mmCIF file of C-alpha atoms in Angstrom:
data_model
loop_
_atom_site.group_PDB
_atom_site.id
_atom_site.type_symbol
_atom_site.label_atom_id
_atom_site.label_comp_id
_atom_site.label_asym_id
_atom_site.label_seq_id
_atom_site.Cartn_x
_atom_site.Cartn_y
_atom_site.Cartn_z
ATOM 1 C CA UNK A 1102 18.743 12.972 17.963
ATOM 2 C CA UNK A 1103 17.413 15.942 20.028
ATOM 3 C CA UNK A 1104 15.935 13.487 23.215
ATOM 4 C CA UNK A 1105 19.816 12.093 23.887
ATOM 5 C CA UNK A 1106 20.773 16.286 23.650
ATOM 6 C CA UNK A 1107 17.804 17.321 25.997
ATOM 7 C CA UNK A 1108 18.394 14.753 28.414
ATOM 8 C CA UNK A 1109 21.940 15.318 28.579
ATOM 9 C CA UNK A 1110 21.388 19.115 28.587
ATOM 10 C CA UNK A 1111 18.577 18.442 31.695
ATOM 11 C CA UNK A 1112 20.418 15.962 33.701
ATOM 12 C CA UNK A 1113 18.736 14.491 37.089
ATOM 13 C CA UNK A 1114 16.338 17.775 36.599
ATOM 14 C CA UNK A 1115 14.069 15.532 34.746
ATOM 15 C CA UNK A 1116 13.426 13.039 37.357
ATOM 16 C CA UNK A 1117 10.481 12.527 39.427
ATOM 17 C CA UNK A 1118 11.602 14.606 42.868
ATOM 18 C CA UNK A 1119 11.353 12.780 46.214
ATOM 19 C CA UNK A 1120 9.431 13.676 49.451
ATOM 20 C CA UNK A 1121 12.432 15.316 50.525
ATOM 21 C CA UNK A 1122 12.617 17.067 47.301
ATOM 22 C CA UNK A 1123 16.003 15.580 45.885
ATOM 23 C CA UNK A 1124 15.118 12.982 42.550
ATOM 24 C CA UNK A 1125 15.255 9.364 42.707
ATOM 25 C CA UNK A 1126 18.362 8.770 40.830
ATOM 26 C CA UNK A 1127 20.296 11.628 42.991
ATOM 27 C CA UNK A 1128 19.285 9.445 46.227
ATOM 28 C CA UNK A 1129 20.006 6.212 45.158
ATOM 29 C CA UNK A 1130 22.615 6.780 42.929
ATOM 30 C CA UNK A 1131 21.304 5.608 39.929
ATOM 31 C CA UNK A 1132 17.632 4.662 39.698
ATOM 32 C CA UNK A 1133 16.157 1.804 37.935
ATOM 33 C CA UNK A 1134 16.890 3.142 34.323
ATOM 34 C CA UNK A 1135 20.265 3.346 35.096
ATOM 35 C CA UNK A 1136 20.315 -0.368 36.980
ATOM 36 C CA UNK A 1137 18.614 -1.802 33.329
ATOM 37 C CA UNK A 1138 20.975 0.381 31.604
ATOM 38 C CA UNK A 1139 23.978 -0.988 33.273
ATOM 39 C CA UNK A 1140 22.752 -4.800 33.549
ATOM 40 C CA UNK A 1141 22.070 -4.765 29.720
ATOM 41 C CA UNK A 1142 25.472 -3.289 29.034
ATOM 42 C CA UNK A 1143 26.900 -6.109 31.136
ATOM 43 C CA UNK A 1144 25.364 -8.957 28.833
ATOM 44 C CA UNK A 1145 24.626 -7.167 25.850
ATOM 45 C CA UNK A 1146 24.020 -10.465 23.858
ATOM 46 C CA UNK A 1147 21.400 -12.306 26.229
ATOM 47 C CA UNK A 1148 19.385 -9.061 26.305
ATOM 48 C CA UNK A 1149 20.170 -7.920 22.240
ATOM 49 C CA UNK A 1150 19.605 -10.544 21.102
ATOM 50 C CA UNK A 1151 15.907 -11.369 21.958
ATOM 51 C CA UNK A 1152 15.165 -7.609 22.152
ATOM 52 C CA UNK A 1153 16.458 -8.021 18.075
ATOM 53 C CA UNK A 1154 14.049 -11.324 17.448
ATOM 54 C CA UNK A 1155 11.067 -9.428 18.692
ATOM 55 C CA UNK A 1156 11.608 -5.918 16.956
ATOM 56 C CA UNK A 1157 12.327 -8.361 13.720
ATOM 57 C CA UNK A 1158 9.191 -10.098 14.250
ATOM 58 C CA UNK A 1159 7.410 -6.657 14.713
ATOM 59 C CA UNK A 1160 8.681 -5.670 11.083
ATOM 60 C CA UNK A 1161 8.514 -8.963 9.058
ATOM 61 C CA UNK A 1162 5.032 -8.136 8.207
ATOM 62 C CA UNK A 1163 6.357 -4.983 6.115
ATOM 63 C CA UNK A 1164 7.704 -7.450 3.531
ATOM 64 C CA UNK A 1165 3.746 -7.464 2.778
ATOM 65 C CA UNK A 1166 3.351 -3.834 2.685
ATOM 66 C CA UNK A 1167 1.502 -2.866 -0.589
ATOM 67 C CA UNK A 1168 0.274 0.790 -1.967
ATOM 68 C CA UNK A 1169 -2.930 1.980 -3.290
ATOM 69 C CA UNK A 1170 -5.827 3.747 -2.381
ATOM 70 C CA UNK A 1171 -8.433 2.879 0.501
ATOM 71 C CA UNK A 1172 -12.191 1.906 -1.131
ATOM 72 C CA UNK A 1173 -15.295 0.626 0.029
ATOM 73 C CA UNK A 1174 -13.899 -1.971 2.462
ATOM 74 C CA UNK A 1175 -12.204 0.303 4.911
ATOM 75 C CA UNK A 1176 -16.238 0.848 5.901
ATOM 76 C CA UNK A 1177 -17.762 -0.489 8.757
ATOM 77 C CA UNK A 1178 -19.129 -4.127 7.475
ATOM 78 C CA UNK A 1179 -22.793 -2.630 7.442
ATOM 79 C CA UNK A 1180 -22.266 0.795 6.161
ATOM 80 C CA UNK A 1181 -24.592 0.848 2.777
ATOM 81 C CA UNK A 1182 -21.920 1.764 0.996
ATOM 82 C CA UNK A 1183 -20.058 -0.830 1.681
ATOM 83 C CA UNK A 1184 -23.058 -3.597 1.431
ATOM 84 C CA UNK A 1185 -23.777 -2.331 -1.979
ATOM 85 C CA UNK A 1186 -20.289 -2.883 -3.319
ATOM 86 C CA UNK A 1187 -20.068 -6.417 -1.886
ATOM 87 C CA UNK A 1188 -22.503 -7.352 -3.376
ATOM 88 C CA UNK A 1189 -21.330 -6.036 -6.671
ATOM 89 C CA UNK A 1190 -18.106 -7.572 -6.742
ATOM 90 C CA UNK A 1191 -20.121 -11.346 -5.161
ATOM 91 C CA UNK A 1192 -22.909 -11.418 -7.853
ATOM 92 C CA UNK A 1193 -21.333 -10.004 -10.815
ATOM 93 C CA UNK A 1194 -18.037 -10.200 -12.510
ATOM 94 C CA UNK A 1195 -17.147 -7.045 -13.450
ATOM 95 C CA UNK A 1196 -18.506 -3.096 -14.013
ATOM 96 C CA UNK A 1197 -17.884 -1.425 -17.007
ATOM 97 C CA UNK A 1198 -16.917 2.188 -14.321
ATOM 98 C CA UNK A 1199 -13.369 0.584 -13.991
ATOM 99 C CA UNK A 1200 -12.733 -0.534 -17.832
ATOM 100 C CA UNK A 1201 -9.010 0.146 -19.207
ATOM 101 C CA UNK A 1202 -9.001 2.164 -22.281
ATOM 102 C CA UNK A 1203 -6.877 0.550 -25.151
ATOM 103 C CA UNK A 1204 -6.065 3.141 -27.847
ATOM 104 C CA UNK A 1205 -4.651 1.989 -31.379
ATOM 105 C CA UNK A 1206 -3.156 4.675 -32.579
ATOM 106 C CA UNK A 1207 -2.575 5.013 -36.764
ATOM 107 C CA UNK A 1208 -5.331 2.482 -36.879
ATOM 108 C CA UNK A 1209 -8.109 4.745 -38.361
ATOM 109 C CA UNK A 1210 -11.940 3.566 -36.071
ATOM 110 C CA UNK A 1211 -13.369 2.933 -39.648
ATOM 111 C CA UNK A 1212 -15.373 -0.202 -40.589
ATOM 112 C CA UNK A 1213 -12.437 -0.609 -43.872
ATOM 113 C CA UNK A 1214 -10.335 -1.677 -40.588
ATOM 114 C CA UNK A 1215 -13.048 -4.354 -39.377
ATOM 115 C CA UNK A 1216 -10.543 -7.097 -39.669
ATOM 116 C CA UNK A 1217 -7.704 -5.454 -38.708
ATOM 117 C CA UNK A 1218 -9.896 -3.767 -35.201
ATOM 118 C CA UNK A 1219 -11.703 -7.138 -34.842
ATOM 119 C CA UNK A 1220 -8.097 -9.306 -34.496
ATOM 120 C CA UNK A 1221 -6.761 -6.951 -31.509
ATOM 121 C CA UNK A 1222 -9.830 -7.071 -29.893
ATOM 122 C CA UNK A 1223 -10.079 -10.726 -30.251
ATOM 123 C CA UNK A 1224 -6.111 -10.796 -29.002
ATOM 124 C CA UNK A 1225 -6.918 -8.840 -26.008
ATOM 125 C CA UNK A 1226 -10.368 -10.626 -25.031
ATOM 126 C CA UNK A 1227 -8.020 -13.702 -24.456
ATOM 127 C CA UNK A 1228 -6.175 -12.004 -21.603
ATOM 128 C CA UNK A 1229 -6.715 -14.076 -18.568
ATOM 129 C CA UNK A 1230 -8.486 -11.904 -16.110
ATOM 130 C CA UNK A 1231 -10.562 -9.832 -18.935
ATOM 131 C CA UNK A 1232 -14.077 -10.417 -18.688
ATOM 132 C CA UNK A 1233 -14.847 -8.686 -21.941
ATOM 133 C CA UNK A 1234 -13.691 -6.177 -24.748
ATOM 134 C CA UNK A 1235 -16.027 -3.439 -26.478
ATOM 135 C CA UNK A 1236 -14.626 -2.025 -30.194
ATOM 136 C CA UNK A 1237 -16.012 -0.910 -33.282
ATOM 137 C CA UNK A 1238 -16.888 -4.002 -34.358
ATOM 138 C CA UNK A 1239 -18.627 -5.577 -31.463
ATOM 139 C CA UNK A 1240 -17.992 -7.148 -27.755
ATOM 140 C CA UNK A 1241 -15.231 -9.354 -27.291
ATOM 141 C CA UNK A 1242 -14.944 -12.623 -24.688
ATOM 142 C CA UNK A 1243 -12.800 -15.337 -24.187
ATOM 143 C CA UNK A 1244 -11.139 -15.002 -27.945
ATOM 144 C CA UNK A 1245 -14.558 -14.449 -29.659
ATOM 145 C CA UNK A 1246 -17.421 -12.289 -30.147
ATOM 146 C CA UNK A 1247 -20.557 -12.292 -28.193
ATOM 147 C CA UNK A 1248 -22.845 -9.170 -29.400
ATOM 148 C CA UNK A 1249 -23.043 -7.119 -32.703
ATOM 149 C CA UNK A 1250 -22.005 -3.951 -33.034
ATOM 150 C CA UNK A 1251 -24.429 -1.434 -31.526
ATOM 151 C CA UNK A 1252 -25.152 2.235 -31.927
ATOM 152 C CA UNK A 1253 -22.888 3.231 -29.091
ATOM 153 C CA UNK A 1254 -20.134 1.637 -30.788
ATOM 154 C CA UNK A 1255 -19.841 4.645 -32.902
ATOM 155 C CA UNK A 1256 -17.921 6.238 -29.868
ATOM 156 C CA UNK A 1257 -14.764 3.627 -30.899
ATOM 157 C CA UNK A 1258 -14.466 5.864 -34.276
ATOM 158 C CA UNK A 1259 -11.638 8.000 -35.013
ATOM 159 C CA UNK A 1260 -10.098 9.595 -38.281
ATOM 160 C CA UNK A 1261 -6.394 8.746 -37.162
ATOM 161 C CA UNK A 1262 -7.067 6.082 -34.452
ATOM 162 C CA UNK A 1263 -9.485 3.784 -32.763
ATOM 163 C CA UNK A 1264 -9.633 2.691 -28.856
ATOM 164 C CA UNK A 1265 -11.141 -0.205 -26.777
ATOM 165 C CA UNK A 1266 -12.953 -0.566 -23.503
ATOM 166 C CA UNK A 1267 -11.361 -3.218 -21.278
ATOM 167 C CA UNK A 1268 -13.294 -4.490 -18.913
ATOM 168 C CA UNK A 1269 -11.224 -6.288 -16.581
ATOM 169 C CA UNK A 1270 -13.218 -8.886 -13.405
ATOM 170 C CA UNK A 1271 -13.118 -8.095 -9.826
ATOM 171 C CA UNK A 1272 -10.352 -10.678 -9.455
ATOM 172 C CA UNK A 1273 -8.594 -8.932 -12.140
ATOM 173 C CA UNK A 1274 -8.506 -5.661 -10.511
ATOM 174 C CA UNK A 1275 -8.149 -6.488 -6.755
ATOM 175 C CA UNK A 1276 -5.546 -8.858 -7.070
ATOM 176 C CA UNK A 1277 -4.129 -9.425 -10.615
ATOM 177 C CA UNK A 1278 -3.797 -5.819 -12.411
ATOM 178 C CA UNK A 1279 -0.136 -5.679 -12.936
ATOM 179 C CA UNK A 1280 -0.267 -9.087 -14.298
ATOM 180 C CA UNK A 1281 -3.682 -7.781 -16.716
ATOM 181 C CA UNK A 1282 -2.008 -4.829 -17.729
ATOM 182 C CA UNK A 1283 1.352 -6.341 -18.718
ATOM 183 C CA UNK A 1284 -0.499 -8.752 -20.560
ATOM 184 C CA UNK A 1285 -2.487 -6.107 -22.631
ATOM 185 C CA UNK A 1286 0.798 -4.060 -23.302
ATOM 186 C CA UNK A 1287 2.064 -7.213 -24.556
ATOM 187 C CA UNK A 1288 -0.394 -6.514 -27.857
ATOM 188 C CA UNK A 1289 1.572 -4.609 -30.369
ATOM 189 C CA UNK A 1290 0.647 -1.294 -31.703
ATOM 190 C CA UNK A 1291 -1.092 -0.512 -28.297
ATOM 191 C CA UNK A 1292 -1.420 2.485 -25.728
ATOM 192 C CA UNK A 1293 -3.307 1.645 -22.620
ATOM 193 C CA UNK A 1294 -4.991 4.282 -20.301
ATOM 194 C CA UNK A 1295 -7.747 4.230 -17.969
ATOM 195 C CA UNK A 1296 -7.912 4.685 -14.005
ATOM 196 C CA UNK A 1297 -6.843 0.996 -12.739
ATOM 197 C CA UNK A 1298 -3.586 1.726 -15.287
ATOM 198 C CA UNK A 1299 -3.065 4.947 -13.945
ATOM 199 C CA UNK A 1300 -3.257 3.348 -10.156
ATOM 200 C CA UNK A 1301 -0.927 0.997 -11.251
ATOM 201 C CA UNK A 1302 1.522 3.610 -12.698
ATOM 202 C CA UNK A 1303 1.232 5.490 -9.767
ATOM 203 C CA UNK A 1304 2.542 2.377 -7.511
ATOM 204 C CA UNK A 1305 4.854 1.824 -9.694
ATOM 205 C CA UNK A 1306 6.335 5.194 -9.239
ATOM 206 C CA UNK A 1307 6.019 5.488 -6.172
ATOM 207 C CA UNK A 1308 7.691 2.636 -4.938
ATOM 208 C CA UNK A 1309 10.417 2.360 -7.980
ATOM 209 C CA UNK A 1310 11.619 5.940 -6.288
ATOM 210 C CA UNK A 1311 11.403 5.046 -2.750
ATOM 211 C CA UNK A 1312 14.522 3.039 -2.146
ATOM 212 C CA UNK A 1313 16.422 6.492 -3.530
ATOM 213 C CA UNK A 1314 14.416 8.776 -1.100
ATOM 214 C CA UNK A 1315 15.169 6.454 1.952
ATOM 215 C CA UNK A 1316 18.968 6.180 0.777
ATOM 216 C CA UNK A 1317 18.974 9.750 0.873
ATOM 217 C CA UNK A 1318 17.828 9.989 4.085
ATOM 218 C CA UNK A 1319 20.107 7.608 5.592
ATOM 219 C CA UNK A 1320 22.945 9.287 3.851
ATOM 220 C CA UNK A 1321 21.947 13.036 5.059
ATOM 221 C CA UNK A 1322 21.763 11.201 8.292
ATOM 222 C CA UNK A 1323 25.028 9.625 8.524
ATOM 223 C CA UNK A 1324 26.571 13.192 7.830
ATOM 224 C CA UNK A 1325 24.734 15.207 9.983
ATOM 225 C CA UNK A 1326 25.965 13.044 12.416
ATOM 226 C CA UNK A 1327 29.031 12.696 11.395
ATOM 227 C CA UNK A 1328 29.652 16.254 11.364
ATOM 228 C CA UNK A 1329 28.221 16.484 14.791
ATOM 229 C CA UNK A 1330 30.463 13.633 16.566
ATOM 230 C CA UNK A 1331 33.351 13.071 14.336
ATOM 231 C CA UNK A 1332 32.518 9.255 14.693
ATOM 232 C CA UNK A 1333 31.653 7.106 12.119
ATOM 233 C CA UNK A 1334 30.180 4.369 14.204
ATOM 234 C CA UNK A 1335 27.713 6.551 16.147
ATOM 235 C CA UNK A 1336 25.905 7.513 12.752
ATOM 236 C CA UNK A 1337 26.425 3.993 11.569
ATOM 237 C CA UNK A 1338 24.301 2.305 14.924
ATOM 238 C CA UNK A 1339 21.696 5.490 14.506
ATOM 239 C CA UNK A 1340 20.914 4.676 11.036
ATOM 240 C CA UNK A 1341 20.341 0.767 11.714
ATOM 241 C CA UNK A 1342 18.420 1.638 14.875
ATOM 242 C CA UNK A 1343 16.077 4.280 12.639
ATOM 243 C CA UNK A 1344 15.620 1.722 9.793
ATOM 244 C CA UNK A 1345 14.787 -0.720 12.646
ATOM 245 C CA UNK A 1346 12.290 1.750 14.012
ATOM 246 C CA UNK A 1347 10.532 2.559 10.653
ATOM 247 C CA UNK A 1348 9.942 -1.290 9.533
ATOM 248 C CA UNK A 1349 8.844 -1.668 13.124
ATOM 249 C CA UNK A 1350 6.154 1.088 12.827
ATOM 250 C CA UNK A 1351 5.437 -0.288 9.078
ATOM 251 C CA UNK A 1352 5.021 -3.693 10.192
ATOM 252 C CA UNK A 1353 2.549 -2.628 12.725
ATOM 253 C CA UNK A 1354 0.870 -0.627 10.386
ATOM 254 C CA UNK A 1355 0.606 -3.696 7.511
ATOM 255 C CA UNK A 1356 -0.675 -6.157 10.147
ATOM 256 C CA UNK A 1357 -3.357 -4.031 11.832
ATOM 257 C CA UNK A 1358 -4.610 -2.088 8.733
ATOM 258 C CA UNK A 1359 -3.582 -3.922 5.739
ATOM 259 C CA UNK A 1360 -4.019 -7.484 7.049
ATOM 260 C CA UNK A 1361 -7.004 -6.649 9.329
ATOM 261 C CA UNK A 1362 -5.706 -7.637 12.910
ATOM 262 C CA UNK A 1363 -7.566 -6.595 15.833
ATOM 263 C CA UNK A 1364 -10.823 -5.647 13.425
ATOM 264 C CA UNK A 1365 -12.979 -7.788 15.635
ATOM 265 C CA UNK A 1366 -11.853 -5.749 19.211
ATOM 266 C CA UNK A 1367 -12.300 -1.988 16.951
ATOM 267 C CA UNK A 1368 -16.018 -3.318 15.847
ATOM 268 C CA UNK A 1369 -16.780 -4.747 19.419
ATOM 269 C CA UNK A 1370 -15.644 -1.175 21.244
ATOM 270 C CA UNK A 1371 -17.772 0.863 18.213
ATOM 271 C CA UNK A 1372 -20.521 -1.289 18.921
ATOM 272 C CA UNK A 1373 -20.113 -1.157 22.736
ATOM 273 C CA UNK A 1374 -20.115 3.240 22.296
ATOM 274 C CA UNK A 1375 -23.086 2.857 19.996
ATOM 275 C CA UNK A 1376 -24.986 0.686 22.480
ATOM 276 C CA UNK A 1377 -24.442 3.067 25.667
ATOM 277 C CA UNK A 1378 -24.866 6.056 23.439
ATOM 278 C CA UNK A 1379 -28.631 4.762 22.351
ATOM 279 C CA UNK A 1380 -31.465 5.601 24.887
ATOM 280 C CA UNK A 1381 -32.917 2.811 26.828
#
């Protein structure tokens, strides 16, 4: 809104001066801007048109666009970091650092409840993406148990209530968590916690609000300028042409960063600064 004012306000002050010190568009009475300018506005559809198609293209990959938190695989490929993490999530098929805590409340962690502890941890064992489920009365996989109780089991107990550690797989987490965590709040009588359900709250959040913060925005929009040009199609065009311009710039953004585009020419030009940089 202020670059239209600014140029207006400016006029041919702006332009790049000539050797005989007047600006291009003063001696030629127009320039090339205002040439395009006038040549689009002549055949608005065979230049709108494909100018639309492209900026469209530009955004599509928004419809992609999902939110969480950057981890190890924003890292260079060979960062240690990184390698050790890999290899994590490759050779194993879960850690126990990203489990989702299951509390049963008004189920007192006492072994009198064995039965009643042992048939939701058997329920939520047969989850698909859980790789296995640690209670009171022993580890949980696949709908059955695999180990005995142990002494760190005692941590389970609780005068009022008892809770379970979750552990979902990799696949689980990366890809599958809403899905995992709609199928453990499917158990009755259960609370869940635990970072990858807090993650997941957050997202939820934050993207169940965002329609209502951008329809703000557009709507403080239209009235500002509305107030400023008494026209109601000038803030109408703006507001299409700004939500044009942000899923342009968010479709960018998903197919560079999200997607990975262009890694390859980012790790050739750091490895090209990295050579030069090293002595000979």
């Amino acid at each position: 809104m202020v670059l239209p004012a600014a140029l207006a306000r400016l006029g041919l002050r702006v332009a790049r001066p000539s050797a005989d010190g007047r600006s291009a568009g003063a001696r030629s009475g127009g320039g090339w801007w205002h040439g395009t300018a006038l040549r689009m506005m002549r055949r608005p559809l065979l230049y709108g048109i494909p100018a639309l198609a492209a900026l469209l293209g530009l955004a599509s990959p928004a419809l992609g666009l999902t939110f969480g938190v950057p981890d190890d695989r924003v890292l260079p490929a060979g960062v240690s970091s990184r390698v050790v993490q890999q290899e994590i999530r490759d050779r194993f098929a879960a850690e126990e650092m990203d489990a989702i805590q299951v509390l049963r409340p008004g189920q007192a962690g006492d072994p009198a409840n064995g039965a009643a502890i042992e048939s939701t941890a058997l329920d939520l064992s047969r989850i698909a993406g859980i790789h296995q489920v640690d209670a009171l009365t022993g580890s949980y996989a696949q709908g059955r148990r695999i180990a005995e109780p142990g002494p760190s089991a005692a941590r389970f107990s609780g005068e009022r209530d008892t809770w379970y550690s979750v552990v979902a797989t990799h696949r689980g987490l990366d890809r599958d968590i809403d899905r995992v965590l709609a199928g453990i709040r499917a158990v009755p009588g259960v609370q869940v916690g635990g970072y990858p359900a807090e993650l997941s709250d957050f997202r939820d959040e934050l993207t169940g609000r965002l329609p209502l913060v951008l329809g703000l925005i557009l709507v403080t929009t239209f009235l500002v300028l509305f107030l400023m040009t008494g026209s109601v199609l000038l803030p109408a065009k703006a507001m299409l042409l700004n939500t044009l311009s942000m899923g342009v710039m968010a479709g960018v953004l998903v197919w560079i960063f999200q997607e990975g585009h262009l890694s390859g020419c980012w790790a050739s030009r750091r490895a090209d600064r990295s050579n030069r940089a090293s002595p000979s």
